[in-house]
Structures are given as structure tokens and as C-alpha cells.
PDB file of C-alpha atoms and ligand atoms in Angstrom:
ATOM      1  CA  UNK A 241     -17.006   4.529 -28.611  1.00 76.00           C
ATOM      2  CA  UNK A 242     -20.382   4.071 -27.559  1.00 88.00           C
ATOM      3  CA  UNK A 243     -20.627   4.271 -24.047  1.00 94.00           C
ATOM      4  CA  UNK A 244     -23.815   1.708 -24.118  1.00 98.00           C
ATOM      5  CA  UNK A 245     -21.552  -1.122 -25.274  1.00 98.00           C
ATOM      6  CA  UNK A 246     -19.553  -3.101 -22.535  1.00 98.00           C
ATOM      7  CA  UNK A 247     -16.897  -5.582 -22.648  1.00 98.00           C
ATOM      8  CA  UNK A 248     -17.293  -8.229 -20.348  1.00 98.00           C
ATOM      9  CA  UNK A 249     -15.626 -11.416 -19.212  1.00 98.00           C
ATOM     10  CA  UNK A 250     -17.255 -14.498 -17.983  1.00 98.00           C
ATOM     11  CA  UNK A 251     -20.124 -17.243 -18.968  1.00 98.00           C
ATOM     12  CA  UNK A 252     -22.862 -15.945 -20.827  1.00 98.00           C
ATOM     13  CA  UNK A 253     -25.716 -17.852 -19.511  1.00 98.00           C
ATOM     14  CA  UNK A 254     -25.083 -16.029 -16.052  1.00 98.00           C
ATOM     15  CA  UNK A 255     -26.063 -12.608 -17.288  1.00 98.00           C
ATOM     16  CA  UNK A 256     -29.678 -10.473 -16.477  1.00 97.00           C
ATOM     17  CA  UNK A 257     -30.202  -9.495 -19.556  1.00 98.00           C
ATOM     18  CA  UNK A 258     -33.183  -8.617 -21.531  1.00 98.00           C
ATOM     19  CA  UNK A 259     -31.623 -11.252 -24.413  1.00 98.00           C
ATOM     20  CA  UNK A 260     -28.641 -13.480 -24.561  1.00 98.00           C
ATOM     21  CA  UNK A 261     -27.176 -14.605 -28.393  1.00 99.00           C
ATOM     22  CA  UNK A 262     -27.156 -17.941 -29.031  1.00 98.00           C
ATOM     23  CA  UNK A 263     -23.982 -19.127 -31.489  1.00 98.00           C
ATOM     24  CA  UNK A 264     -26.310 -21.948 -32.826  1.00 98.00           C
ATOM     25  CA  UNK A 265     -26.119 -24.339 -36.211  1.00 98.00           C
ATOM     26  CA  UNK A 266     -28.584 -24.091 -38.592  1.00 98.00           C
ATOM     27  CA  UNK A 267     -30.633 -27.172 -37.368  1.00 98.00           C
ATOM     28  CA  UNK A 268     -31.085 -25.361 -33.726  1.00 98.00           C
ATOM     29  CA  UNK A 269     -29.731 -28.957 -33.096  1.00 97.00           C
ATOM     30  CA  UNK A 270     -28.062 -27.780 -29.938  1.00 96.00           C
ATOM     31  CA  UNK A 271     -23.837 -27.999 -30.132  1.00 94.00           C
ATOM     32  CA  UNK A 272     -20.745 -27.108 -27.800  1.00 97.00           C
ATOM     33  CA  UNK A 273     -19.089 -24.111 -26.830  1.00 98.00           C
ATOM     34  CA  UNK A 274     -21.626 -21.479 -26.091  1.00 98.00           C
ATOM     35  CA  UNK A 275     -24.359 -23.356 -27.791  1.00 98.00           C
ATOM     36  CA  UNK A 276     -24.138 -26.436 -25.382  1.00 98.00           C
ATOM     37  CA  UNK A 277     -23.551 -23.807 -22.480  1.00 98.00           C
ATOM     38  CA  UNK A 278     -26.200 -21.944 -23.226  1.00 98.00           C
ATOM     39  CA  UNK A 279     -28.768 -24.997 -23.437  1.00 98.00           C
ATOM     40  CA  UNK A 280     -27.673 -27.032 -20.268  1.00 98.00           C
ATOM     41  CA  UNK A 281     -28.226 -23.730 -17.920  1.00 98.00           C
ATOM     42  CA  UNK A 282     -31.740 -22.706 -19.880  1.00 98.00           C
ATOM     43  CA  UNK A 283     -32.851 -26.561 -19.303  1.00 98.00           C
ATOM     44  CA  UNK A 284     -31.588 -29.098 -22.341  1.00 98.00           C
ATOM     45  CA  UNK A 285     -35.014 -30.494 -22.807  1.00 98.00           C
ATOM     46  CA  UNK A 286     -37.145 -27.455 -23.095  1.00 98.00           C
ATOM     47  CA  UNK A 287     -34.854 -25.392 -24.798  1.00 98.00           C
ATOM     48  CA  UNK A 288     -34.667 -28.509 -27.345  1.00 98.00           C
ATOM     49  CA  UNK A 289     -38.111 -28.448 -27.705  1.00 98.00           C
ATOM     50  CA  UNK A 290     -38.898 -25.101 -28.973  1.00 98.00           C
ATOM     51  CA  UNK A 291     -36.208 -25.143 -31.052  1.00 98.00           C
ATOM     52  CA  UNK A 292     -37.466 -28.194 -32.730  1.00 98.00           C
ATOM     53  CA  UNK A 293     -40.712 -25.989 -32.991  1.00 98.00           C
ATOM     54  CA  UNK A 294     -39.038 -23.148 -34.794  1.00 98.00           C
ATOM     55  CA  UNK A 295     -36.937 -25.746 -37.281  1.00 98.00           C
ATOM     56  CA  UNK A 296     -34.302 -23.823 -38.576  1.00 98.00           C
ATOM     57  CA  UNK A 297     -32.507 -21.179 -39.015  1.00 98.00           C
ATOM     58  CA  UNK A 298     -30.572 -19.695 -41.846  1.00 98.00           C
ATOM     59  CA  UNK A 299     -26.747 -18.506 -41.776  1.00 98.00           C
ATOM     60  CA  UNK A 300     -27.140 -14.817 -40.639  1.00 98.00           C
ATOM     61  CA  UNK A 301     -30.480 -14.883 -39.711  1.00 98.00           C
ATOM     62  CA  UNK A 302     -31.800 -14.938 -35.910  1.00 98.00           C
ATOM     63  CA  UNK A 303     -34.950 -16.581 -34.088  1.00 98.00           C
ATOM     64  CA  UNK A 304     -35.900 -16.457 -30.638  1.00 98.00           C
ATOM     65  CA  UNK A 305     -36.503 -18.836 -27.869  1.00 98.00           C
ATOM     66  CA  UNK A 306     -37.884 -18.299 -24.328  1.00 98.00           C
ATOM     67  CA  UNK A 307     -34.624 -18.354 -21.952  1.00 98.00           C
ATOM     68  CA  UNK A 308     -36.500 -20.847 -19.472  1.00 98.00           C
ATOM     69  CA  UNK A 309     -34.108 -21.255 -16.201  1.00 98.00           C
ATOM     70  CA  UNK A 310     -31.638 -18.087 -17.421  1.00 98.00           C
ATOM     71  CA  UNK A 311     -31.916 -15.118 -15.887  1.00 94.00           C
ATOM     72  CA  UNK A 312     -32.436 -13.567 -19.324  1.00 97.00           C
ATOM     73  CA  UNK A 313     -36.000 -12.749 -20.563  1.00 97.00           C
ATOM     74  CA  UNK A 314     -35.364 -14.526 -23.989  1.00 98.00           C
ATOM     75  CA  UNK A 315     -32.542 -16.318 -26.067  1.00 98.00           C
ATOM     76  CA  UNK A 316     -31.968 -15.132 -29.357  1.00 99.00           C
ATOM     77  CA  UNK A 317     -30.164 -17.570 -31.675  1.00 98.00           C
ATOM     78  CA  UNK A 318     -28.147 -16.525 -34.778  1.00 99.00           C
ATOM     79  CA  UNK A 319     -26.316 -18.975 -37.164  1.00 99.00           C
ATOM     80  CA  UNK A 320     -22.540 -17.048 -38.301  1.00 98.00           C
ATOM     81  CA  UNK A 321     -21.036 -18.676 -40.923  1.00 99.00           C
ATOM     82  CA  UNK A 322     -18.070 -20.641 -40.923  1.00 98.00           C
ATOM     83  CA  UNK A 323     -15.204 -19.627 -42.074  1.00 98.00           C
ATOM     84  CA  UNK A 324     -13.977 -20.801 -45.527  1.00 98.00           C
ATOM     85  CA  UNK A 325     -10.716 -18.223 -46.038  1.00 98.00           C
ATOM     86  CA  UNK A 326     -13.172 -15.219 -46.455  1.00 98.00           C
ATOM     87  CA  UNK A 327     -14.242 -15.091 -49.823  1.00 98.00           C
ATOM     88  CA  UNK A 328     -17.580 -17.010 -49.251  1.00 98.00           C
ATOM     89  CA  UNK A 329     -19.997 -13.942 -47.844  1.00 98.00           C
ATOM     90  CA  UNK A 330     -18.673 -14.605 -44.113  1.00 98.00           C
ATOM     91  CA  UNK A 331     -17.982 -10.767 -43.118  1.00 98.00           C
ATOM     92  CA  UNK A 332     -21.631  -9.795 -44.302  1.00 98.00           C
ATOM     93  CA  UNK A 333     -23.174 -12.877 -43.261  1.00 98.00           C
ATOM     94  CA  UNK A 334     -21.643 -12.449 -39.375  1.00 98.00           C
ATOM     95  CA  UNK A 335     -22.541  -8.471 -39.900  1.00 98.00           C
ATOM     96  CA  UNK A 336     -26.130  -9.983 -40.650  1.00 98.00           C
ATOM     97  CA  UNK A 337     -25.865 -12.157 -37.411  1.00 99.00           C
ATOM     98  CA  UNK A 338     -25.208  -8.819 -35.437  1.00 98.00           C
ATOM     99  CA  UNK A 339     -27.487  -6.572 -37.157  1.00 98.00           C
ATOM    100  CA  UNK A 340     -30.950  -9.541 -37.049  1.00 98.00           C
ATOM    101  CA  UNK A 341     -30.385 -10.050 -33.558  1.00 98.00           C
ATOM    102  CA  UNK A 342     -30.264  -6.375 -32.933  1.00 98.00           C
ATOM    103  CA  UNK A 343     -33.688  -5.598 -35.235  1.00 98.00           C
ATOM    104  CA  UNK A 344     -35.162  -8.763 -33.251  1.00 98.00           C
ATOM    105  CA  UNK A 345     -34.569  -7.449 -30.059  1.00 98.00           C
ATOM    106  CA  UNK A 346     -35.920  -4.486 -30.569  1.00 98.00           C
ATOM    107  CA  UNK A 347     -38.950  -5.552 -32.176  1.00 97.00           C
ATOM    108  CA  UNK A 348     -39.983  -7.435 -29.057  1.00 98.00           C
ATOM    109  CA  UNK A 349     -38.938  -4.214 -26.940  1.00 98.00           C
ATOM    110  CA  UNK A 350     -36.012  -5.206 -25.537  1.00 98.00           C
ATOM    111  CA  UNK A 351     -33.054  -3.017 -23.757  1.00 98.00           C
ATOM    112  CA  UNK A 352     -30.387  -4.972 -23.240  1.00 98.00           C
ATOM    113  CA  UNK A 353     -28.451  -7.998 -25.262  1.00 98.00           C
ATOM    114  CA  UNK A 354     -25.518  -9.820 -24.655  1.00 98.00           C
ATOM    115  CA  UNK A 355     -23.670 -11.194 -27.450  1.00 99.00           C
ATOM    116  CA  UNK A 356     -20.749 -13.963 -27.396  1.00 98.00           C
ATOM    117  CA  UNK A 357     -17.861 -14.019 -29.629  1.00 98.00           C
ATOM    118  CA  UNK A 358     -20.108 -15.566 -33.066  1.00 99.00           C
ATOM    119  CA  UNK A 359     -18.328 -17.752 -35.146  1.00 98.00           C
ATOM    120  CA  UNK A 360     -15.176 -17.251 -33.173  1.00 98.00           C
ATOM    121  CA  UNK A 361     -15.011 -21.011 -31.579  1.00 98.00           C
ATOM    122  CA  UNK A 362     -15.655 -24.041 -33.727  1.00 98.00           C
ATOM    123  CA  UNK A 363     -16.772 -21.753 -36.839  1.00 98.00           C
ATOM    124  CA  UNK A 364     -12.972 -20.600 -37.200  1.00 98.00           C
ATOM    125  CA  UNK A 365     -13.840 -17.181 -38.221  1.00 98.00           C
ATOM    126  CA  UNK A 366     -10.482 -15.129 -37.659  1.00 98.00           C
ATOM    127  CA  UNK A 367     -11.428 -13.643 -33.868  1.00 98.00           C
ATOM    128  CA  UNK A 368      -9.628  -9.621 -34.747  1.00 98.00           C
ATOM    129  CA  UNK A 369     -11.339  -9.883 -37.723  1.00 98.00           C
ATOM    130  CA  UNK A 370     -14.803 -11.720 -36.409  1.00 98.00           C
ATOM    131  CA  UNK A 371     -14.232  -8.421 -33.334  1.00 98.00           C
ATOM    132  CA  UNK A 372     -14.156  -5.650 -35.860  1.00 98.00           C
ATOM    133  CA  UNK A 373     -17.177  -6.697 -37.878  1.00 98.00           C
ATOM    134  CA  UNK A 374     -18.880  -6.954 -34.507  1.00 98.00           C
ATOM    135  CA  UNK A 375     -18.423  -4.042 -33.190  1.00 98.00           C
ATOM    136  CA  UNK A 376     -18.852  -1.953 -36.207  1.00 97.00           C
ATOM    137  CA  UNK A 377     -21.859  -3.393 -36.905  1.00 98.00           C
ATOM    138  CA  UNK A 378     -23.447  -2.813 -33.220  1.00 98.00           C
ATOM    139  CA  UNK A 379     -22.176   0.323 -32.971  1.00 97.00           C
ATOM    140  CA  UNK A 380     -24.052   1.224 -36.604  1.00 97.00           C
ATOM    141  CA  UNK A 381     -27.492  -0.470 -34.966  1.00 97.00           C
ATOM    142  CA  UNK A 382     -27.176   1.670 -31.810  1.00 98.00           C
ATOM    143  CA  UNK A 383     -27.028   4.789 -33.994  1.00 97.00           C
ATOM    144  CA  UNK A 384     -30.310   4.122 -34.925  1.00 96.00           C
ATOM    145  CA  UNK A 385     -32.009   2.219 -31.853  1.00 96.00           C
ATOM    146  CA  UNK A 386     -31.241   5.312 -29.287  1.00 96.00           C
ATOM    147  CA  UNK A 387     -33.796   3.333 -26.917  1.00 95.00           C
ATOM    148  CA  UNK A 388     -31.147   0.904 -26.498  1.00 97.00           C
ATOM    149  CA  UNK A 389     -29.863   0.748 -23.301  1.00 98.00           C
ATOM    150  CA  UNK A 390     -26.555  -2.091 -23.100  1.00 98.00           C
ATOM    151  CA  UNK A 391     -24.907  -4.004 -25.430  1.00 98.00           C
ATOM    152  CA  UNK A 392     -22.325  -6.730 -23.949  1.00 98.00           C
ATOM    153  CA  UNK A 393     -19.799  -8.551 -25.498  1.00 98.00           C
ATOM    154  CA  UNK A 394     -19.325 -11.645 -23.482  1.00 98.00           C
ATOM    155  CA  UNK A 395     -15.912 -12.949 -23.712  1.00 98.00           C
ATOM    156  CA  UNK A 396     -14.928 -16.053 -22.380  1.00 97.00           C
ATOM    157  CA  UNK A 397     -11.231 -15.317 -21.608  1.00 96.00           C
ATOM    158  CA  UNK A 398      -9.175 -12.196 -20.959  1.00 98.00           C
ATOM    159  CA  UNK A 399      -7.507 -12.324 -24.469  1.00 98.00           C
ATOM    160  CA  UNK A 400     -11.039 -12.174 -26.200  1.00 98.00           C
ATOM    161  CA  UNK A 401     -11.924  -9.069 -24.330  1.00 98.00           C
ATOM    162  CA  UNK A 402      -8.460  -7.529 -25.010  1.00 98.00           C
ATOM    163  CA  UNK A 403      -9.315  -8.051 -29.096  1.00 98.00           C
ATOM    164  CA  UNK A 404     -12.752  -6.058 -28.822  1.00 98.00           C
ATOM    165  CA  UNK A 405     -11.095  -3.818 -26.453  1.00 97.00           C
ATOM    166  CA  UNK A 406      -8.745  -2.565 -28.653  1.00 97.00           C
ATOM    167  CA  UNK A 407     -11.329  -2.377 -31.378  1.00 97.00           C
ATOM    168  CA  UNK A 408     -13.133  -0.347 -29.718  1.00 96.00           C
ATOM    169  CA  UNK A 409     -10.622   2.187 -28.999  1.00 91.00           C
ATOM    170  CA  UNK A 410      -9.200   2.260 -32.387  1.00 86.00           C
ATOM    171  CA  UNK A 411     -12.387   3.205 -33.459  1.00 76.00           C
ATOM    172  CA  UNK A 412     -12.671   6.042 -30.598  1.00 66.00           C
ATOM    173  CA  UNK A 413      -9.664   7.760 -31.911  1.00 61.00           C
TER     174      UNK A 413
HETATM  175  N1  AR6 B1146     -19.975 -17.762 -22.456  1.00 94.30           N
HETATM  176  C1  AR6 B1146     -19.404 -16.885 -23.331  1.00 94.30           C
HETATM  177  N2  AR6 B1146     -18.670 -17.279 -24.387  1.00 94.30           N
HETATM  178  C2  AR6 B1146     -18.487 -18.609 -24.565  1.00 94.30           C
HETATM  179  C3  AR6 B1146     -19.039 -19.581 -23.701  1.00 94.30           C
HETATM  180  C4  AR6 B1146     -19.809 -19.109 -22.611  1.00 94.30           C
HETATM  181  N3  AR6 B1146     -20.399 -19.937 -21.736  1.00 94.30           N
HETATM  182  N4  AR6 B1146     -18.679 -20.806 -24.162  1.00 94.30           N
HETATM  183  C5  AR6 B1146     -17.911 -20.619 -25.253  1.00 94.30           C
HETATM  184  N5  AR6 B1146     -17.787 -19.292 -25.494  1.00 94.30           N
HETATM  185  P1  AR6 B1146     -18.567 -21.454 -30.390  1.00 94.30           P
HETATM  186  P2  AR6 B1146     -19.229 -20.809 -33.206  1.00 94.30           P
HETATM  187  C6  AR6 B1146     -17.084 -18.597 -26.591  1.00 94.30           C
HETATM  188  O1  AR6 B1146     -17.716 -22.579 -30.842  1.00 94.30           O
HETATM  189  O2  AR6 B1146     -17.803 -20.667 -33.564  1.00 94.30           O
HETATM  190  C7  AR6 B1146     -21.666 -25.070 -31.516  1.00 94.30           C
HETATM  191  O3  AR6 B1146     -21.446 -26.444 -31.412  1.00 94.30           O
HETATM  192  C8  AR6 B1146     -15.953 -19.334 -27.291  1.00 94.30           C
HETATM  193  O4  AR6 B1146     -14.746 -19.227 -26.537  1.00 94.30           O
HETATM  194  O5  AR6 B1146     -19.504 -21.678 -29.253  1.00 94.30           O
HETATM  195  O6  AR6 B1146     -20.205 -19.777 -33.705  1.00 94.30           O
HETATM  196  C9  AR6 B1146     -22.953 -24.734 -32.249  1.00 94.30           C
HETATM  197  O7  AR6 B1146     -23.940 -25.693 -32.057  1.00 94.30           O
HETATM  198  C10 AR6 B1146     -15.878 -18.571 -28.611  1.00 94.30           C
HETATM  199  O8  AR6 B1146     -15.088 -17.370 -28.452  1.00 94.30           O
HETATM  200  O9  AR6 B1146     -19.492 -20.877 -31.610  1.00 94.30           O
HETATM  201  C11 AR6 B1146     -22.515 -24.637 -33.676  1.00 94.30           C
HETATM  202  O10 AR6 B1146     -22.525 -25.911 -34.289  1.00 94.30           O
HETATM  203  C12 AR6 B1146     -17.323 -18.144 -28.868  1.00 94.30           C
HETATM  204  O11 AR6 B1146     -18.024 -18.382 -27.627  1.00 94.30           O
HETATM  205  C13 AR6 B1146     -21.099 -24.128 -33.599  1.00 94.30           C
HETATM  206  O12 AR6 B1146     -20.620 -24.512 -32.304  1.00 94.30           O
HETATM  207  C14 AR6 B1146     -18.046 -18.900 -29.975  1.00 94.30           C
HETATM  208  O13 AR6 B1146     -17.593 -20.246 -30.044  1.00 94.30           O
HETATM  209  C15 AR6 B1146     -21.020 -22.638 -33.687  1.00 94.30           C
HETATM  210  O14 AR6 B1146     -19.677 -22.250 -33.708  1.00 94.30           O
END
């Protein structure tokens, strides 16, 4: 396992980060779960705004937002799919989700991202399966960003952070 990636359990919007991962919809219309988390501790009405400026984004793609009131330096928001039984592109569209929020972030020069569980809420992707594309496809990103300093995976409960847990030392041994 990388030692750069961390499992961690608790709300998102509380970690100093350079970025924090949105799980937005494709209208940047602002949601529930981490979505509606993430927007009423940045500040609903700014964070609305320059969404609305940006317009859109795609299904595995990723934009970013200033982070406003967070402690974070920036948002970055990425659109997983939703999960249709698995034979409509989801595994490489949330492996895109991963891998543009990565290539983002370290465009703009950033260190350290935290990522919540994509897709894993009202999306229904499968969360073992949703955890393994994860954190193969972080760990394949930090092979090639080596100025990358922390990866987290924010869980929201204990039995989130047991699933990438276990991931991660499967893939250790
Ligand atoms: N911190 C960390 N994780 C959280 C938090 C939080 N504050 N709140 C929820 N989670 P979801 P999706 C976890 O539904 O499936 C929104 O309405 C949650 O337990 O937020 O990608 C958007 O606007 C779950 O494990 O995202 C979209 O319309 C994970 O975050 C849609 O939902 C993701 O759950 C996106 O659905």
C-alpha cells in the first residue's frame, strides 16, 4: 500500500486539505449527501454561484470551485455515474472520476486531496466494488505524481472505512 493514502472517518467539509471532492450531478445543481454537505459549510449561495458559472459537468469528468468558508484551498467536483447493474461504463467512468480529479489537482499544484466515497450514496454504485476501483485507480495516479503528498478517503461511517481498509491490504499482500 501506499503509505501517502489514508483512511479516514468523519465529515469531509472539516478537513485542511489542499482539495476536497465534490460527489456532484451533472448540473452542479447542488444535491444531498456529501454534495449538500459540502455546499452548506463552503456557503450555499456562493458556492451556487460559481457553479452556475462553470455549467456543467460531464459523468467522469471534474471542475473546480473555490472552497469559500472550508478550510480547503479549492473544491473539486466530479460527476460518478450511477449505477445501472454494471454494464453501462460505470467502473471506467468512476475510475475517470478518480483519475480527473487527481490530473486536476495537480495541474493547479496541489498536495493533498480528500476524496468521499463517489457514487457510493444515492448513485447506488456497489460500495466493495465502488472501494476497489478507487483505490486502484489512486494508487496508479500516485505512481506517477511522486510530488503528491496525501490522499484521504473520507468515510462517513466505520463500515465504509473497514471496505477500503481491507482493499487496501489485499492489495499490500
Ligand atoms: N463527508 C464524507 N462523506 C459523506 C458525507 C460527508 N459530509 N456525507 C455523505 N457522505 P452521495 P453519490 C458519503 O449520495 O452517490 C447528491 O445529491 C455517503 O455516506 O453524497 O455520488 C448529488 O447532488 C456516501 O458513502 O453521492 C448527486 O445528485 C458517499 O458520501 C448525487 O447525490 C457518497 O454519497 C450523487 O450521488
Amino acid at each position: 500500500m501506499d503509505d501517502r493514502i489514508q483512511v479516514w472517518v468523519g465529515d469531509i467539509t472539516t478537513l485542511k486539505v489542499d482539495a476536497i471532492v465534490n460527489a456532484a450531478n451533472r448540473e452542479l445543481a447542488g444535491g444531498g449527501g456529501v454534495d449538500g454537505a459540502i455546499h452548506r459549510a463552503a456557503g450555499v449561495q456562493q458556492l451556487q454561484a460559481a457553479c452556475r458559472r462553470i455549467g456543467g459537468c460531464a459523468t467522469g469528468q471534474a471542475v473546480m470551485t473555490p472552497a469559500f468558508n472550508l478550510g480547503a484551498r479549492a473544491i473539486i467536483h466530479t460527476v460518478g455515474p450511477v449505477w445501472q447493474g454494471g454494464d453501462q461504463d460505470e467502473a471506467n467512468l468512476l475510475r475517470s472520476c478518480y483519475s480527473e480529479a487527481m490530473t486536476l489537482a495537480v495541474r493547479e499544484g496541489f498536495r493533498t486531496i480528500a476524496f468521499p466515497a463517489i457514487s457510493c450514496g444515492v448513485y447506488g454504485y456497489p460500495k466493495a466494488q465502488a472501494v476497489a476501483v478507487a483505490v486502484d485507480e489512486v494508487e496508479r495516479c500516485l505512481e506517477s505524481y511522486l510530488m503528491f503528498k496525501r490522499v484521504v478517503f473520507a468515510c462517513f461511517d466505520q463500515s465504509m472505512a473497514d471496505l477500503y481498509r481491507a482493499c487496501l491490504q489485499n492489495q499490500a499482500t
